[in-house]
PDB file of C-alpha atoms in Angstrom:
ATOM      1  CA  UNK A   1     107.300 122.193  77.125  1.00  0.00           C
ATOM      2  CA  UNK A   2     110.245 120.293  78.622  1.00  0.00           C
ATOM      3  CA  UNK A   3     108.946 120.851  82.162  1.00  0.00           C
ATOM      4  CA  UNK A   4     105.507 119.558  81.167  1.00  0.00           C
ATOM      5  CA  UNK A   5     107.052 116.553  79.407  1.00  0.00           C
ATOM      6  CA  UNK A   6     109.233 115.722  82.410  1.00  0.00           C
ATOM      7  CA  UNK A   7     106.257 116.012  84.766  1.00  0.00           C
ATOM      8  CA  UNK A   8     104.268 113.527  82.686  1.00  0.00           C
ATOM      9  CA  UNK A   9     107.271 111.217  82.271  1.00  0.00           C
ATOM     10  CA  UNK A  10     107.574 110.890  86.042  1.00  0.00           C
ATOM     11  CA  UNK A  11     103.811 110.364  86.329  1.00  0.00           C
ATOM     12  CA  UNK A  12     104.139 107.433  83.932  1.00  0.00           C
ATOM     13  CA  UNK A  13     106.997 106.023  86.031  1.00  0.00           C
ATOM     14  CA  UNK A  14     104.771 106.253  89.124  1.00  0.00           C
ATOM     15  CA  UNK A  15     101.876 104.613  87.273  1.00  0.00           C
ATOM     16  CA  UNK A  16     104.121 101.799  86.081  1.00  0.00           C
ATOM     17  CA  UNK A  17     105.543 101.212  89.568  1.00  0.00           C
ATOM     18  CA  UNK A  18     102.102 101.168  91.189  1.00  0.00           C
ATOM     19  CA  UNK A  19     100.603  98.784  88.643  1.00  0.00           C
ATOM     20  CA  UNK A  20     103.514  96.574  87.591  1.00  0.00           C
ATOM     21  CA  UNK A  21     105.206  96.202  90.978  1.00  0.00           C
ATOM     22  CA  UNK A  22     102.651  96.993  93.699  1.00  0.00           C
ATOM     23  CA  UNK A  23      99.787  95.455  91.661  1.00  0.00           C
ATOM     24  CA  UNK A  24      97.649  98.507  92.444  1.00  0.00           C
ATOM     25  CA  UNK A  25      95.599  99.822  89.493  1.00  0.00           C
ATOM     26  CA  UNK A  26      95.615 103.612  89.325  1.00  0.00           C
ATOM     27  CA  UNK A  27      93.917 106.359  87.342  1.00  0.00           C
ATOM     28  CA  UNK A  28      96.346 108.987  86.031  1.00  0.00           C
ATOM     29  CA  UNK A  29      94.795 112.411  85.779  1.00  0.00           C
ATOM     30  CA  UNK A  30      94.906 116.173  86.151  1.00  0.00           C
ATOM     31  CA  UNK A  31      93.946 117.837  89.428  1.00  0.00           C
ATOM     32  CA  UNK A  32      91.398 120.647  89.430  1.00  0.00           C
ATOM     33  CA  UNK A  33      92.438 124.165  90.403  1.00  0.00           C
ATOM     34  CA  UNK A  34      91.165 123.703  93.960  1.00  0.00           C
ATOM     35  CA  UNK A  35      93.209 120.506  94.348  1.00  0.00           C
ATOM     36  CA  UNK A  36      96.294 121.819  92.564  1.00  0.00           C
ATOM     37  CA  UNK A  37      99.575 122.324  94.417  1.00  0.00           C
ATOM     38  CA  UNK A  38      99.753 125.985  95.459  1.00  0.00           C
ATOM     39  CA  UNK A  39     101.821 127.950  92.963  1.00  0.00           C
ATOM     40  CA  UNK A  40     101.921 125.215  90.313  1.00  0.00           C
ATOM     41  CA  UNK A  41     100.700 125.529  86.744  1.00  0.00           C
ATOM     42  CA  UNK A  42      99.406 121.963  86.737  1.00  0.00           C
ATOM     43  CA  UNK A  43      99.257 119.070  89.173  1.00  0.00           C
ATOM     44  CA  UNK A  44      98.953 115.501  87.949  1.00  0.00           C
ATOM     45  CA  UNK A  45      98.061 112.532  90.120  1.00  0.00           C
ATOM     46  CA  UNK A  46      97.636 108.777  90.197  1.00  0.00           C
ATOM     47  CA  UNK A  47      94.491 107.824  92.117  1.00  0.00           C
ATOM     48  CA  UNK A  48      93.952 104.393  93.671  1.00  0.00           C
ATOM     49  CA  UNK A  49      90.881 102.838  95.258  1.00  0.00           C
ATOM     50  CA  UNK A  50      91.189 101.223  98.670  1.00  0.00           C
ATOM     51  CA  UNK A  51      89.214  98.180  99.809  1.00  0.00           C
ATOM     52  CA  UNK A  52      86.873 100.346 101.904  1.00  0.00           C
ATOM     53  CA  UNK A  53      85.780 102.304  98.834  1.00  0.00           C
ATOM     54  CA  UNK A  54      87.806 105.428  99.561  1.00  0.00           C
ATOM     55  CA  UNK A  55      90.271 106.891  97.088  1.00  0.00           C
ATOM     56  CA  UNK A  56      93.918 107.548  97.823  1.00  0.00           C
ATOM     57  CA  UNK A  57      96.152 110.058  96.067  1.00  0.00           C
ATOM     58  CA  UNK A  58      99.043 107.673  95.508  1.00  0.00           C
ATOM     59  CA  UNK A  59     101.496 110.116  93.971  1.00  0.00           C
ATOM     60  CA  UNK A  60     101.640 113.583  92.433  1.00  0.00           C
ATOM     61  CA  UNK A  61     103.706 115.440  89.856  1.00  0.00           C
ATOM     62  CA  UNK A  62     103.670 119.218  89.506  1.00  0.00           C
ATOM     63  CA  UNK A  63     104.564 121.495  86.624  1.00  0.00           C
ATOM     64  CA  UNK A  64     105.673 124.513  88.663  1.00  0.00           C
ATOM     65  CA  UNK A  65     106.245 126.787  85.689  1.00  0.00           C
ATOM     66  CA  UNK A  66     108.418 129.804  86.544  1.00  0.00           C
ATOM     67  CA  UNK A  67     106.563 130.891  89.682  1.00  0.00           C
ATOM     68  CA  UNK A  68     109.106 129.730  92.254  1.00  0.00           C
ATOM     69  CA  UNK A  69     112.035 130.493  89.958  1.00  0.00           C
ATOM     70  CA  UNK A  70     110.957 134.130  89.918  1.00  0.00           C
ATOM     71  CA  UNK A  71     110.389 134.200  93.676  1.00  0.00           C
ATOM     72  CA  UNK A  72     113.888 132.866  94.361  1.00  0.00           C
ATOM     73  CA  UNK A  73     115.482 134.354  91.222  1.00  0.00           C
ATOM     74  CA  UNK A  74     116.697 131.040  89.789  1.00  0.00           C
ATOM     75  CA  UNK A  75     118.070 131.718  86.300  1.00  0.00           C
ATOM     76  CA  UNK A  76     120.009 130.042  83.498  1.00  0.00           C
ATOM     77  CA  UNK A  77     121.868 131.247  80.430  1.00  0.00           C
ATOM     78  CA  UNK A  78     119.733 130.390  77.399  1.00  0.00           C
ATOM     79  CA  UNK A  79     121.089 129.492  73.956  1.00  0.00           C
ATOM     80  CA  UNK A  80     120.463 133.072  72.853  1.00  0.00           C
ATOM     81  CA  UNK A  81     122.844 134.333  75.534  1.00  0.00           C
ATOM     82  CA  UNK A  82     120.062 135.752  77.736  1.00  0.00           C
ATOM     83  CA  UNK A  83     119.505 135.031  81.427  1.00  0.00           C
ATOM     84  CA  UNK A  84     116.050 133.543  81.907  1.00  0.00           C
ATOM     85  CA  UNK A  85     114.119 132.094  84.805  1.00  0.00           C
ATOM     86  CA  UNK A  86     114.047 128.299  84.827  1.00  0.00           C
ATOM     87  CA  UNK A  87     110.942 126.169  84.404  1.00  0.00           C
ATOM     88  CA  UNK A  88     110.600 123.691  87.245  1.00  0.00           C
ATOM     89  CA  UNK A  89     108.825 120.459  88.034  1.00  0.00           C
ATOM     90  CA  UNK A  90     108.334 118.691  91.344  1.00  0.00           C
ATOM     91  CA  UNK A  91     107.184 115.165  92.051  1.00  0.00           C
ATOM     92  CA  UNK A  92     106.996 112.634  94.825  1.00  0.00           C
ATOM     93  CA  UNK A  93     105.422 109.590  96.398  1.00  0.00           C
ATOM     94  CA  UNK A  94     105.502 108.818 100.093  1.00  0.00           C
ATOM     95  CA  UNK A  95     105.032 106.108 102.685  1.00  0.00           C
ATOM     96  CA  UNK A  96     101.300 106.244 101.974  1.00  0.00           C
ATOM     97  CA  UNK A  97     102.072 103.740  99.203  1.00  0.00           C
ATOM     98  CA  UNK A  98     102.876 101.207 101.921  1.00  0.00           C
ATOM     99  CA  UNK A  99      99.479 101.859 103.452  1.00  0.00           C
ATOM    100  CA  UNK A 100      97.884 101.468 100.035  1.00  0.00           C
ATOM    101  CA  UNK A 101      99.636  98.131  99.572  1.00  0.00           C
ATOM    102  CA  UNK A 102      98.248  96.881 102.887  1.00  0.00           C
ATOM    103  CA  UNK A 103      94.708  98.135 102.251  1.00  0.00           C
ATOM    104  CA  UNK A 104      94.381  96.972  98.651  1.00  0.00           C
ATOM    105  CA  UNK A 105      95.708  93.421  99.050  1.00  0.00           C
ATOM    106  CA  UNK A 106      95.570  92.575 102.772  1.00  0.00           C
ATOM    107  CA  UNK A 107      92.928  90.345 104.351  1.00  0.00           C
ATOM    108  CA  UNK A 108      91.817  89.212 107.809  1.00  0.00           C
ATOM    109  CA  UNK A 109      94.879  86.973 108.120  1.00  0.00           C
ATOM    110  CA  UNK A 110      97.375  89.779 107.552  1.00  0.00           C
ATOM    111  CA  UNK A 111      99.490  91.109 104.725  1.00  0.00           C
ATOM    112  CA  UNK A 112      99.339  89.882 101.156  1.00  0.00           C
ATOM    113  CA  UNK A 113     102.446  91.057  99.316  1.00  0.00           C
ATOM    114  CA  UNK A 114     102.912  91.082  95.536  1.00  0.00           C
ATOM    115  CA  UNK A 115     105.933  88.901  94.692  1.00  0.00           C
ATOM    116  CA  UNK A 116     107.846  91.658  92.904  1.00  0.00           C
ATOM    117  CA  UNK A 117     108.121  93.748  96.077  1.00  0.00           C
ATOM    118  CA  UNK A 118     108.013  91.008  98.729  1.00  0.00           C
ATOM    119  CA  UNK A 119     111.268  90.914 100.765  1.00  0.00           C
ATOM    120  CA  UNK A 120     110.743  87.155 101.039  1.00  0.00           C
ATOM    121  CA  UNK A 121     109.007  85.622  98.036  1.00  0.00           C
ATOM    122  CA  UNK A 122     109.062  81.989  99.159  1.00  0.00           C
ATOM    123  CA  UNK A 123     109.342  80.405 102.593  1.00  0.00           C
ATOM    124  CA  UNK A 124     110.221  76.732 102.935  1.00  0.00           C
ATOM    125  CA  UNK A 125     108.821  75.018 106.030  1.00  0.00           C
ATOM    126  CA  UNK A 126     110.171  71.517 106.761  1.00  0.00           C
ATOM    127  CA  UNK A 127     107.675  69.066 108.272  1.00  0.00           C
ATOM    128  CA  UNK A 128     109.803  67.294 110.911  1.00  0.00           C
ATOM    129  CA  UNK A 129     110.219  63.546 111.148  1.00  0.00           C
ATOM    130  CA  UNK A 130     112.839  61.838 113.312  1.00  0.00           C
ATOM    131  CA  UNK A 131     113.215  58.900 110.948  1.00  0.00           C
ATOM    132  CA  UNK A 132     113.498  61.041 107.817  1.00  0.00           C
ATOM    133  CA  UNK A 133     115.331  64.045 109.317  1.00  0.00           C
ATOM    134  CA  UNK A 134     118.380  63.759 107.072  1.00  0.00           C
ATOM    135  CA  UNK A 135     116.470  63.223 103.840  1.00  0.00           C
ATOM    136  CA  UNK A 136     114.116  66.122 104.635  1.00  0.00           C
ATOM    137  CA  UNK A 137     117.047  68.416 105.419  1.00  0.00           C
ATOM    138  CA  UNK A 138     118.698  67.429 102.142  1.00  0.00           C
ATOM    139  CA  UNK A 139     115.488  68.050 100.186  1.00  0.00           C
ATOM    140  CA  UNK A 140     115.050  71.467 101.833  1.00  0.00           C
ATOM    141  CA  UNK A 141     118.639  72.447 101.062  1.00  0.00           C
ATOM    142  CA  UNK A 142     118.234  71.316  97.460  1.00  0.00           C
ATOM    143  CA  UNK A 143     115.006  73.285  97.035  1.00  0.00           C
ATOM    144  CA  UNK A 144     116.527  76.404  98.561  1.00  0.00           C
ATOM    145  CA  UNK A 145     119.580  76.221  96.309  1.00  0.00           C
ATOM    146  CA  UNK A 146     117.439  75.636  93.231  1.00  0.00           C
ATOM    147  CA  UNK A 147     115.288  78.693  93.931  1.00  0.00           C
ATOM    148  CA  UNK A 148     118.025  81.067  95.079  1.00  0.00           C
ATOM    149  CA  UNK A 149     120.215  80.232  92.093  1.00  0.00           C
ATOM    150  CA  UNK A 150     123.997  79.812  91.963  1.00  0.00           C
ATOM    151  CA  UNK A 151     124.650  83.510  92.575  1.00  0.00           C
ATOM    152  CA  UNK A 152     121.845  84.006  95.100  1.00  0.00           C
ATOM    153  CA  UNK A 153     120.013  86.371  92.764  1.00  0.00           C
ATOM    154  CA  UNK A 154     117.093  84.131  91.940  1.00  0.00           C
ATOM    155  CA  UNK A 155     113.987  83.827  94.075  1.00  0.00           C
ATOM    156  CA  UNK A 156     114.179  85.517  97.488  1.00  0.00           C
ATOM    157  CA  UNK A 157     113.744  82.449  99.686  1.00  0.00           C
ATOM    158  CA  UNK A 158     113.914  81.700 103.419  1.00  0.00           C
ATOM    159  CA  UNK A 159     113.952  78.393 105.276  1.00  0.00           C
ATOM    160  CA  UNK A 160     112.088  78.329 108.586  1.00  0.00           C
ATOM    161  CA  UNK A 161     113.663  75.413 110.433  1.00  0.00           C
ATOM    162  CA  UNK A 162     113.244  76.833 113.945  1.00  0.00           C
ATOM    163  CA  UNK A 163     112.813  73.784 116.201  1.00  0.00           C
ATOM    164  CA  UNK A 164     110.877  75.610 118.924  1.00  0.00           C
ATOM    165  CA  UNK A 165     107.813  76.255 116.729  1.00  0.00           C
ATOM    166  CA  UNK A 166     105.368  73.824 115.147  1.00  0.00           C
ATOM    167  CA  UNK A 167     104.697  73.858 111.392  1.00  0.00           C
ATOM    168  CA  UNK A 168     101.192  75.212 112.016  1.00  0.00           C
ATOM    169  CA  UNK A 169     102.551  78.126 114.045  1.00  0.00           C
ATOM    170  CA  UNK A 170     105.009  78.896 111.243  1.00  0.00           C
ATOM    171  CA  UNK A 171     102.265  78.722 108.615  1.00  0.00           C
ATOM    172  CA  UNK A 172     100.246  81.346 110.468  1.00  0.00           C
ATOM    173  CA  UNK A 173     103.240  83.626 111.014  1.00  0.00           C
ATOM    174  CA  UNK A 174     104.325  83.654 107.384  1.00  0.00           C
ATOM    175  CA  UNK A 175     100.758  84.132 106.218  1.00  0.00           C
ATOM    176  CA  UNK A 176     100.469  87.149 108.513  1.00  0.00           C
ATOM    177  CA  UNK A 177     103.703  88.513 107.065  1.00  0.00           C
ATOM    178  CA  UNK A 178     102.286  88.199 103.567  1.00  0.00           C
ATOM    179  CA  UNK A 179     104.897  85.940 101.959  1.00  0.00           C
ATOM    180  CA  UNK A 180     103.452  85.074  98.520  1.00  0.00           C
ATOM    181  CA  UNK A 181     104.295  81.359  98.462  1.00  0.00           C
ATOM    182  CA  UNK A 182     104.920  78.679 101.088  1.00  0.00           C
ATOM    183  CA  UNK A 183     106.619  75.382 100.329  1.00  0.00           C
ATOM    184  CA  UNK A 184     106.165  72.413 102.663  1.00  0.00           C
ATOM    185  CA  UNK A 185     108.536  69.438 102.594  1.00  0.00           C
ATOM    186  CA  UNK A 186     107.826  66.399 104.758  1.00  0.00           C
ATOM    187  CA  UNK A 187     108.592  62.661 104.664  1.00  0.00           C
ATOM    188  CA  UNK A 188     105.756  61.883 102.244  1.00  0.00           C
ATOM    189  CA  UNK A 189     106.919  64.628  99.897  1.00  0.00           C
ATOM    190  CA  UNK A 190     110.496  63.334  99.911  1.00  0.00           C
ATOM    191  CA  UNK A 191     109.305  59.849  98.996  1.00  0.00           C
ATOM    192  CA  UNK A 192     107.021  61.217  96.276  1.00  0.00           C
ATOM    193  CA  UNK A 193     109.698  63.523  94.852  1.00  0.00           C
ATOM    194  CA  UNK A 194     107.536  66.590  95.330  1.00  0.00           C
ATOM    195  CA  UNK A 195     106.985  69.706  97.410  1.00  0.00           C
ATOM    196  CA  UNK A 196     103.652  71.137  98.527  1.00  0.00           C
ATOM    197  CA  UNK A 197     103.107  74.785  97.546  1.00  0.00           C
ATOM    198  CA  UNK A 198     100.473  77.014  99.157  1.00  0.00           C
ATOM    199  CA  UNK A 199      99.552  80.384  97.659  1.00  0.00           C
ATOM    200  CA  UNK A 200      99.041  83.243 100.107  1.00  0.00           C
ATOM    201  CA  UNK A 201      96.577  85.092  97.875  1.00  0.00           C
ATOM    202  CA  UNK A 202      94.111  82.266  97.243  1.00  0.00           C
ATOM    203  CA  UNK A 203      95.098  79.571  99.738  1.00  0.00           C
ATOM    204  CA  UNK A 204      95.314  77.099  96.857  1.00  0.00           C
ATOM    205  CA  UNK A 205      97.477  74.054  97.566  1.00  0.00           C
ATOM    206  CA  UNK A 206      99.577  72.598  94.744  1.00  0.00           C
ATOM    207  CA  UNK A 207     102.084  69.780  94.349  1.00  0.00           C
ATOM    208  CA  UNK A 208     105.239  70.672  92.461  1.00  0.00           C
ATOM    209  CA  UNK A 209     108.052  68.413  91.215  1.00  0.00           C
ATOM    210  CA  UNK A 210     111.116  68.495  93.471  1.00  0.00           C
ATOM    211  CA  UNK A 211     113.622  68.200  90.622  1.00  0.00           C
ATOM    212  CA  UNK A 212     115.850  71.277  90.596  1.00  0.00           C
ATOM    213  CA  UNK A 213     115.051  72.760  87.178  1.00  0.00           C
ATOM    214  CA  UNK A 214     111.377  71.842  87.278  1.00  0.00           C
ATOM    215  CA  UNK A 215     110.912  73.304  90.761  1.00  0.00           C
ATOM    216  CA  UNK A 216     112.629  76.569  89.874  1.00  0.00           C
ATOM    217  CA  UNK A 217     110.541  76.959  86.726  1.00  0.00           C
ATOM    218  CA  UNK A 218     107.271  76.075  88.482  1.00  0.00           C
ATOM    219  CA  UNK A 219     107.856  78.504  91.350  1.00  0.00           C
ATOM    220  CA  UNK A 220     108.876  81.334  89.022  1.00  0.00           C
ATOM    221  CA  UNK A 221     105.707  80.817  86.979  1.00  0.00           C
ATOM    222  CA  UNK A 222     103.596  80.692  90.138  1.00  0.00           C
ATOM    223  CA  UNK A 223     105.023  83.960  91.444  1.00  0.00           C
ATOM    224  CA  UNK A 224     104.239  85.681  88.150  1.00  0.00           C
ATOM    225  CA  UNK A 225     100.718  84.258  88.258  1.00  0.00           C
ATOM    226  CA  UNK A 226     100.247  85.544  91.822  1.00  0.00           C
ATOM    227  CA  UNK A 227     101.467  88.991  90.768  1.00  0.00           C
ATOM    228  CA  UNK A 228      99.039  89.020  87.851  1.00  0.00           C
ATOM    229  CA  UNK A 229      96.137  87.689  89.921  1.00  0.00           C
ATOM    230  CA  UNK A 230      96.562  90.346  92.608  1.00  0.00           C
ATOM    231  CA  UNK A 231      96.487  93.126  90.022  1.00  0.00           C
ATOM    232  CA  UNK A 232      93.488  91.677  88.194  1.00  0.00           C
ATOM    233  CA  UNK A 233      91.590  91.216  91.461  1.00  0.00           C
ATOM    234  CA  UNK A 234      92.260  94.821  92.491  1.00  0.00           C
ATOM    235  CA  UNK A 235      91.292  96.092  89.052  1.00  0.00           C
ATOM    236  CA  UNK A 236      88.064  94.069  89.092  1.00  0.00           C
ATOM    237  CA  UNK A 237      87.232  95.543  92.518  1.00  0.00           C
ATOM    238  CA  UNK A 238      87.794  99.052  91.181  1.00  0.00           C
ATOM    239  CA  UNK A 239      85.623  98.405  88.134  1.00  0.00           C
ATOM    240  CA  UNK A 240      82.854  96.986  90.325  1.00  0.00           C
ATOM    241  CA  UNK A 241      83.062 100.117  92.452  1.00  0.00           C
ATOM    242  CA  UNK A 242      83.124 102.657  89.634  1.00  0.00           C
ATOM    243  CA  UNK A 243      79.705 104.124  88.911  1.00  0.00           C
ATOM    244  CA  UNK A 244      78.200 106.649  86.514  1.00  0.00           C
ATOM    245  CA  UNK A 245      76.118 109.590  87.713  1.00  0.00           C
ATOM    246  CA  UNK A 246      74.214 112.410  86.045  1.00  0.00           C
ATOM    247  CA  UNK A 247      72.988 114.194  89.182  1.00  0.00           C
ATOM    248  CA  UNK A 248      74.217 115.082  92.657  1.00  0.00           C
ATOM    249  CA  UNK A 249      71.530 112.799  94.099  1.00  0.00           C
ATOM    250  CA  UNK A 250      73.057 109.870  92.238  1.00  0.00           C
ATOM    251  CA  UNK A 251      76.545 110.763  93.463  1.00  0.00           C
ATOM    252  CA  UNK A 252      75.245 110.928  97.026  1.00  0.00           C
ATOM    253  CA  UNK A 253      73.487 107.574  96.719  1.00  0.00           C
ATOM    254  CA  UNK A 254      76.712 105.896  95.593  1.00  0.00           C
ATOM    255  CA  UNK A 255      78.711 107.506  98.402  1.00  0.00           C
ATOM    256  CA  UNK A 256      76.221 106.264 100.991  1.00  0.00           C
ATOM    257  CA  UNK A 257      75.995 102.715  99.633  1.00  0.00           C
ATOM    258  CA  UNK A 258      78.786 101.106  97.602  1.00  0.00           C
ATOM    259  CA  UNK A 259      81.231 104.062  97.608  1.00  0.00           C
ATOM    260  CA  UNK A 260      84.119 103.951  95.159  1.00  0.00           C
ATOM    261  CA  UNK A 261      84.644 106.190  92.143  1.00  0.00           C
ATOM    262  CA  UNK A 262      81.864 108.037  90.379  1.00  0.00           C
ATOM    263  CA  UNK A 263      82.339 109.260  86.821  1.00  0.00           C
ATOM    264  CA  UNK A 264      80.246 112.350  86.258  1.00  0.00           C
ATOM    265  CA  UNK A 265      80.152 115.340  83.874  1.00  0.00           C
ATOM    266  CA  UNK A 266      81.327 118.666  85.302  1.00  0.00           C
ATOM    267  CA  UNK A 267      81.079 122.193  83.957  1.00  0.00           C
ATOM    268  CA  UNK A 268      84.479 123.221  85.300  1.00  0.00           C
ATOM    269  CA  UNK A 269      83.273 125.726  87.896  1.00  0.00           C
ATOM    270  CA  UNK A 270      84.698 125.756  91.417  1.00  0.00           C
ATOM    271  CA  UNK A 271      81.200 126.489  92.727  1.00  0.00           C
ATOM    272  CA  UNK A 272      79.783 123.227  91.399  1.00  0.00           C
ATOM    273  CA  UNK A 273      82.826 121.312  92.610  1.00  0.00           C
ATOM    274  CA  UNK A 274      82.347 122.734  96.118  1.00  0.00           C
ATOM    275  CA  UNK A 275      78.598 122.099  96.059  1.00  0.00           C
ATOM    276  CA  UNK A 276      79.065 118.411  95.243  1.00  0.00           C
ATOM    277  CA  UNK A 277      81.632 118.089  98.022  1.00  0.00           C
ATOM    278  CA  UNK A 278      79.335 119.813 100.535  1.00  0.00           C
ATOM    279  CA  UNK A 279      76.405 117.577  99.625  1.00  0.00           C
ATOM    280  CA  UNK A 280      78.141 114.212  99.225  1.00  0.00           C
ATOM    281  CA  UNK A 281      81.570 114.425 100.861  1.00  0.00           C
ATOM    282  CA  UNK A 282      83.116 113.473  97.514  1.00  0.00           C
ATOM    283  CA  UNK A 283      85.826 115.526  95.845  1.00  0.00           C
ATOM    284  CA  UNK A 284      87.017 115.516  92.269  1.00  0.00           C
ATOM    285  CA  UNK A 285      89.966 113.159  92.404  1.00  0.00           C
ATOM    286  CA  UNK A 286      91.109 113.918  88.869  1.00  0.00           C
ATOM    287  CA  UNK A 287      90.235 114.601  85.267  1.00  0.00           C
ATOM    288  CA  UNK A 288      91.510 111.399  83.622  1.00  0.00           C
ATOM    289  CA  UNK A 289      94.256 111.567  81.026  1.00  0.00           C
ATOM    290  CA  UNK A 290      95.341 109.048  78.423  1.00  0.00           C
ATOM    291  CA  UNK A 291      98.314 108.318  76.203  1.00  0.00           C
ATOM    292  CA  UNK A 292      98.748 110.181  72.931  1.00  0.00           C
ATOM    293  CA  UNK A 293      99.670 108.710  69.544  1.00  0.00           C
ATOM    294  CA  UNK A 294     103.317 108.423  70.625  1.00  0.00           C
ATOM    295  CA  UNK A 295     102.386 106.311  73.637  1.00  0.00           C
ATOM    296  CA  UNK A 296     103.135 109.040  76.197  1.00  0.00           C
ATOM    297  CA  UNK A 297     100.713 110.389  78.781  1.00  0.00           C
ATOM    298  CA  UNK A 298      99.271 113.714  77.688  1.00  0.00           C
ATOM    299  CA  UNK A 299      97.398 116.332  79.679  1.00  0.00           C
ATOM    300  CA  UNK A 300      95.987 118.087  76.624  1.00  0.00           C
ATOM    301  CA  UNK A 301      92.609 116.350  76.650  1.00  0.00           C
ATOM    302  CA  UNK A 302      92.223 115.765  80.388  1.00  0.00           C
ATOM    303  CA  UNK A 303      88.683 114.744  81.219  1.00  0.00           C
ATOM    304  CA  UNK A 304      87.539 115.046  77.612  1.00  0.00           C
ATOM    305  CA  UNK A 305      83.867 114.367  76.978  1.00  0.00           C
ATOM    306  CA  UNK A 306      82.205 112.718  74.012  1.00  0.00           C
ATOM    307  CA  UNK A 307      79.002 114.489  73.021  1.00  0.00           C
ATOM    308  CA  UNK A 308      77.029 117.141  74.875  1.00  0.00           C
ATOM    309  CA  UNK A 309      75.893 116.397  78.426  1.00  0.00           C
ATOM    310  CA  UNK A 310      74.816 118.488  81.399  1.00  0.00           C
ATOM    311  CA  UNK A 311      76.899 119.205  84.488  1.00  0.00           C
ATOM    312  CA  UNK A 312      76.114 116.884  87.370  1.00  0.00           C
ATOM    313  CA  UNK A 313      75.393 119.908  89.554  1.00  0.00           C
ATOM    314  CA  UNK A 314      74.236 123.046  87.711  1.00  0.00           C
ATOM    315  CA  UNK A 315      72.755 121.324  84.616  1.00  0.00           C
ATOM    316  CA  UNK A 316      74.689 123.669  82.333  1.00  0.00           C
ATOM    317  CA  UNK A 317      76.828 122.277  79.520  1.00  0.00           C
ATOM    318  CA  UNK A 318      79.602 120.086  80.927  1.00  0.00           C
ATOM    319  CA  UNK A 319      83.225 120.540  79.845  1.00  0.00           C
ATOM    320  CA  UNK A 320      84.867 117.583  81.584  1.00  0.00           C
ATOM    321  CA  UNK A 321      84.357 114.018  82.715  1.00  0.00           C
ATOM    322  CA  UNK A 322      85.547 113.916  86.324  1.00  0.00           C
ATOM    323  CA  UNK A 323      86.208 111.156  88.833  1.00  0.00           C
ATOM    324  CA  UNK A 324      84.554 111.874  92.188  1.00  0.00           C
ATOM    325  CA  UNK A 325      85.198 109.946  95.420  1.00  0.00           C
ATOM    326  CA  UNK A 326      85.559 110.292  99.141  1.00  0.00           C
ATOM    327  CA  UNK A 327      89.235 110.148  99.914  1.00  0.00           C
ATOM    328  CA  UNK A 328      91.929 109.867 102.530  1.00  0.00           C
TER     329      UNK A 328
END
């Protein structure tokens, strides 16, 4: 029970990181026997949808039971004074999450990074003017200090004052690098007591007050809005590319047109799972799981169905609701 609980606790940590920090919506679920880690009792996953309609296994957690403990004779002294084989769990994410970040949010101009994980959250680009050089430099320094905070632990901000590059060149470079927010400060802005802010995700241009407290508050709010917008956009894309199917023909049609996830009833047999894969190229990504009454993820009712429906393949009574997709 403790091994199962720990496995699901880590799965929730992975789900939270993917959604709250990477702004990537994921489906937590149980892997089928054919997709399960060899030797494990259960394998849980978080599944994400990429912008090309393919799924990505973004992280897995395994309840290994006692299988490997018995193979390697790993024991502990129980409270009853008896040596017993341990129950193990194993979990991990990998660099594929970086690829997921690029594919989910990126566009034709380059990276689009969620503010919470962006190494640089804000870049300040001065618009040069010989007559107003000193006042612009002072305004840039003031803005940087306001955002970074007195201890440097505020907004992660950079100033691009390289003289050898034009502002336009800098705009393109920082857009390609995915920095969430760009601030422009030129002679007109200094006179108006403002800074120009440009969002990387939408390209929207805004004018913010240059006063220290007001600027810091406005930028912080904007970064949170960008984080939220990126997640909501990715979730809307996933919902638009999640279909229902009651036959293999319908699964195949989705895979050949819009792609994405297909929710379909499944009898639980490996034969039907293999037949759908052979026909459509789609595998069962997971049997979705939800949180129990205590607010913790539970694998007890993975892929539970409401009512009686037929299997998408064999037309016998279905036992599970499964998510199918072509995947990396």
